[in-house]
Short mmCIF file of C-alpha atoms in Angstrom, two decimals:
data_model
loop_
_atom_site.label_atom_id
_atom_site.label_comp_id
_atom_site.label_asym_id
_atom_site.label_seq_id
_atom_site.Cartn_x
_atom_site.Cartn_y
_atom_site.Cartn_z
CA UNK A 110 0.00 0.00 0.00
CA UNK A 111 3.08 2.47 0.68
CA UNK A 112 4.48 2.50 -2.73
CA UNK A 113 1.16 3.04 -4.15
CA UNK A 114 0.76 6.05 -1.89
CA UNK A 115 4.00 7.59 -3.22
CA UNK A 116 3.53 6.69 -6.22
CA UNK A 117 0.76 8.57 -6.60
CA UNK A 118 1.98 11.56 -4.28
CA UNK A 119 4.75 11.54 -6.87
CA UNK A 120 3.32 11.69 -10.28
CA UNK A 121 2.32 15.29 -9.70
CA UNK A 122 5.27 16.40 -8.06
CA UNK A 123 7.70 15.21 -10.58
CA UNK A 124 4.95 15.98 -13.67
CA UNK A 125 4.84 19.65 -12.29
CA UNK A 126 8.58 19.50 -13.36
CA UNK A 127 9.08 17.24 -16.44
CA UNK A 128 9.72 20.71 -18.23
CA UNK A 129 12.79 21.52 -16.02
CA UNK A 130 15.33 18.33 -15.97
CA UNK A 131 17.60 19.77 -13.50
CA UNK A 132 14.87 20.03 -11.42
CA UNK A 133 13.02 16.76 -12.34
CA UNK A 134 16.53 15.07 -11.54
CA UNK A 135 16.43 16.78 -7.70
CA UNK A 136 13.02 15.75 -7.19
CA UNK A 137 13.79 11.90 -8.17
CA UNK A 138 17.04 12.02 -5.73
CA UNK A 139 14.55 13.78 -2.72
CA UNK A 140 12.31 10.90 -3.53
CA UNK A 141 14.82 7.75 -3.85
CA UNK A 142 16.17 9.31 -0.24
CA UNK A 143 13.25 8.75 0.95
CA UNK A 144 12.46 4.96 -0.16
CA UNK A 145 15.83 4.22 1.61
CA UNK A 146 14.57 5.51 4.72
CA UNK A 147 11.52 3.77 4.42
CA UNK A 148 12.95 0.70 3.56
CA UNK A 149 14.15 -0.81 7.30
CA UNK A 150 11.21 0.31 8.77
CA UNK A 151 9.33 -1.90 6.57
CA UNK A 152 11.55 -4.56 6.08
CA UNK A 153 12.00 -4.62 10.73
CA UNK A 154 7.94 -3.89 10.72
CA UNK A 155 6.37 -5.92 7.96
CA UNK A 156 8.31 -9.09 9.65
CA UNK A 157 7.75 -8.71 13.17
CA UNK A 158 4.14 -7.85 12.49
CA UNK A 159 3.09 -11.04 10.81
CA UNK A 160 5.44 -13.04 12.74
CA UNK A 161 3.42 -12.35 15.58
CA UNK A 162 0.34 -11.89 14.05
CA UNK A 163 -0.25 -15.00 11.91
CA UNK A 164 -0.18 -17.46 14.50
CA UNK A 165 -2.04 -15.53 16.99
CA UNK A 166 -5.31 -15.02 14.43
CA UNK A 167 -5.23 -18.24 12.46
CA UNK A 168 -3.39 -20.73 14.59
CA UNK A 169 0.54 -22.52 14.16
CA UNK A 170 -0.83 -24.37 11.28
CA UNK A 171 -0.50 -21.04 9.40
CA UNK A 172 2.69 -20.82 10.44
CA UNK A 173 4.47 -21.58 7.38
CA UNK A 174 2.52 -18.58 5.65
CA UNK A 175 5.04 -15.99 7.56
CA UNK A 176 7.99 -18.03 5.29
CA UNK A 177 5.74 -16.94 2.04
CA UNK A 178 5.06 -13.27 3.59
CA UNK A 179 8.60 -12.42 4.21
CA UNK A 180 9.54 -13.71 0.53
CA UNK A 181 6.84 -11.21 -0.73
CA UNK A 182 8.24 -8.58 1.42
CA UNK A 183 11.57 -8.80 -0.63
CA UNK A 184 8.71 -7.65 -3.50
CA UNK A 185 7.27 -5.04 -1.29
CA UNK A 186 11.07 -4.03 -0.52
CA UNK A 187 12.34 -3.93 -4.56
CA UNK A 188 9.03 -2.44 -5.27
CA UNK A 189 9.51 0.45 -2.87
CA UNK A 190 12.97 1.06 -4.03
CA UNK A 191 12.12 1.30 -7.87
CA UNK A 192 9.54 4.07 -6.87
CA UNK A 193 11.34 6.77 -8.29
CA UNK A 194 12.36 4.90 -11.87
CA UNK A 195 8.77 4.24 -12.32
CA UNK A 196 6.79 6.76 -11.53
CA UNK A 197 9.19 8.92 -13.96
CA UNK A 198 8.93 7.18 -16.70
CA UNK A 199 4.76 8.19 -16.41
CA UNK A 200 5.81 11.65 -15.48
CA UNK A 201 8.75 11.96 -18.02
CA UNK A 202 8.15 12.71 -21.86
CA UNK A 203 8.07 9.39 -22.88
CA UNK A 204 5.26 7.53 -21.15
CA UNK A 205 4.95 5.16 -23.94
CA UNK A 206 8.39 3.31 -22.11
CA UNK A 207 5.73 3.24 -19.11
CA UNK A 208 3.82 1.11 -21.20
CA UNK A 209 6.70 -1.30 -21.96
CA UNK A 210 7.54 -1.39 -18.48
CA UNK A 211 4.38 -2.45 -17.34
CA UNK A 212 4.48 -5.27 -20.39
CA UNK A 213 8.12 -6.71 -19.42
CA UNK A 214 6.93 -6.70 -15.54
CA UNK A 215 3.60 -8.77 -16.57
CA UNK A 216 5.41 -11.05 -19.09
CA UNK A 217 8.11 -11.97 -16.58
CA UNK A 218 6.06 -12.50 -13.56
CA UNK A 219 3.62 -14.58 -16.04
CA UNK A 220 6.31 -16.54 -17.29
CA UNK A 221 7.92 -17.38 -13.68
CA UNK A 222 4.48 -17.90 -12.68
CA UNK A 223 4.07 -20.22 -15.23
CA UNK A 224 7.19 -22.26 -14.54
CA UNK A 225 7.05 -22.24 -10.46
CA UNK A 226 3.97 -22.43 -9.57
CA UNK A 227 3.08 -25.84 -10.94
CA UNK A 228 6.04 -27.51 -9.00
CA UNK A 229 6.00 -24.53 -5.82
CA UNK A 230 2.57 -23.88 -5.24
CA UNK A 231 2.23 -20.92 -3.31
CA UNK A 232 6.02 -20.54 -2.45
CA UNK A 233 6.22 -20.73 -6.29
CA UNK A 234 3.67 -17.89 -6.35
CA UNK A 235 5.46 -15.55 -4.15
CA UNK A 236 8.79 -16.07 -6.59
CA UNK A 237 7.02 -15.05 -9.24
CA UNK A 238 5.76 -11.91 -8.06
CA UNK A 239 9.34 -11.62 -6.61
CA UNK A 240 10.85 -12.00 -10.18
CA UNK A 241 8.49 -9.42 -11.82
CA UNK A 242 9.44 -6.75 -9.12
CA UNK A 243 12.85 -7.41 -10.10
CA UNK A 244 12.37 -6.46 -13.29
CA UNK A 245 10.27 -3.25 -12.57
CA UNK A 246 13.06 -2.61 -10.87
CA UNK A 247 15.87 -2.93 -13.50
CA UNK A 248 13.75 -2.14 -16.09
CA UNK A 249 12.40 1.36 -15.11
CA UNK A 250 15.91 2.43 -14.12
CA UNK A 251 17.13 0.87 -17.59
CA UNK A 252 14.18 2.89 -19.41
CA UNK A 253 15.68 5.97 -17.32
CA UNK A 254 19.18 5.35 -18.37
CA UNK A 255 20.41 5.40 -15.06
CA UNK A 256 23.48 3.42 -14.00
CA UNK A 257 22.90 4.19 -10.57
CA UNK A 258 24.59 0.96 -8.91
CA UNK A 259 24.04 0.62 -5.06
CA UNK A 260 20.09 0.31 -5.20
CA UNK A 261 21.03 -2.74 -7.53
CA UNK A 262 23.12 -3.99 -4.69
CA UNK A 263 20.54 -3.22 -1.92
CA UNK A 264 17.94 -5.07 -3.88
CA UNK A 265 20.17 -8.35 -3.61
CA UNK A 266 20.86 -7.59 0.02
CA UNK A 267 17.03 -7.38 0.46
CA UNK A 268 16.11 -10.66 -0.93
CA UNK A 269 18.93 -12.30 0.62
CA UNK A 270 17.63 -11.16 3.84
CA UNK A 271 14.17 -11.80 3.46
CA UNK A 272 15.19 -15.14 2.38
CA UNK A 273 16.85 -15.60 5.29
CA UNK A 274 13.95 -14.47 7.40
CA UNK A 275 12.00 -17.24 5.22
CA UNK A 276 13.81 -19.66 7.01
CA UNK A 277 14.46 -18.56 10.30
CA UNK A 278 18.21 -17.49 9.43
CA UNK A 279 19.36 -15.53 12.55
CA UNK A 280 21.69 -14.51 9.36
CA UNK A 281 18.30 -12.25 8.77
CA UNK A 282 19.86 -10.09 11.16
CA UNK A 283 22.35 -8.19 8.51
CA UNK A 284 19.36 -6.57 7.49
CA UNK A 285 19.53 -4.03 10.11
CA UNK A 286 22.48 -3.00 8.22
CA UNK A 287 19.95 -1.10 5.62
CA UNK A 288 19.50 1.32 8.92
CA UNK A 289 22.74 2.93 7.10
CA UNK A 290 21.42 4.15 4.00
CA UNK A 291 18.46 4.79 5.65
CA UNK A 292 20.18 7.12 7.77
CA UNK A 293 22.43 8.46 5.08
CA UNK A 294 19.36 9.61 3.66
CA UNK A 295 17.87 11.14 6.50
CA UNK A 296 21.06 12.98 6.70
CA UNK A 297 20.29 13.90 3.13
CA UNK A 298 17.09 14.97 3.31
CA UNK A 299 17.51 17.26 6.07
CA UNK A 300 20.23 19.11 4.14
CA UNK A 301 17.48 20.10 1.86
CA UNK A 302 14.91 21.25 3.71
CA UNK A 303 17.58 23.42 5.26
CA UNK A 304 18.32 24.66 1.82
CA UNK A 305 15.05 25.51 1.32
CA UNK A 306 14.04 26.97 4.31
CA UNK A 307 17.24 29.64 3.52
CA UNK A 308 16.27 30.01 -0.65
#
């Protein structure tokens, strides 16, 4: 529900802009800042939540559907960080690359659906939608032409955690580790609202 909230917060505040690159390229960087702070707080939340809650509402023999959440939080996670990518390319002046996006993000998740499911069942189902967040992911920054490298290599680290939370890793702990970029960001986004409390 979070990324759909931003994304639609966003697609006026960057369309406002699409005329002015320099400042459509600010806006993007004020709003990747903020999926990185988000991020931990979702990733810590989201897990503890239905750790705790699952069990307690429908019994341990829903247990296992916590290992199936926290896979689909790796989707909530890549889908949170490829806010800023996507929501552009509506905003930008090519929304027709929107359009592909959205193809390449059904046709992959369809395809891994296709080929997990049958053998994975739900597990299956949650890689799937797993696989077609990836792509939005590289895909809408691809579409962008940005080379932008270390949300690629936070998007690993988050499946690799949530994989580990999947099953029961105290590995799953490195995750806390995205509290850095998160508080880069913070950092970041302070900066500029001190800038533009002095312009």
């Amino acid at each position: 529900m979070l990324p759909q909230a931003m994304r639609s917060a966003l697609l006026p505040y960057l369309g406002e802009v699409r005329e002015n690159p320099k400042l459509f390229s600010k806006r993007m960087l004020i709003a990747h800042h903020w999926t990185l702070v988000l991020l931990p707080v979702g990733l810590i939340a989201g897990h503890v939540i239905v750790t705790l809650a699952i069990p307690q509402f429908f019994g341990p023999e829903y247990s296992q559907a916590v290992e199936v959440f926290d896979i689909l939080l790796a989707g909530w996670a890549l889908t949170l960080l490829s806010i800023p990518w996507y929501v552009a390319l509506q905003a930008g002046h090519n929304p027709w690359r929107f359009t592909l996006l959205i193809g390449l993000v059904v046709l992959a998740a369809g395809i891994s659906g296709w080929l997990l499911i049958p053998e994975y069942g739900v597990m299956g189902a949650a890689w799937a939608s797993l696989i077609g967040c990836s792509f939005m992911l590289s895909f809408s920054k691809l579409l962008c032409e940005d080379d932008e490298k270390i949300t690629d290599g936070l998007a690993l680290f988050c499946v690799a955690v949530c994989y580990l939370l999947s099953i029961g890793s105290t590995l799953a702990l490195m995750g806390l580790l995205t509290l850095i970029p998160a508080k880069n960001s913070i950092d970041y986004l302070r900066s500029q609202s001190g800038n533009q409390e002095e312009e």
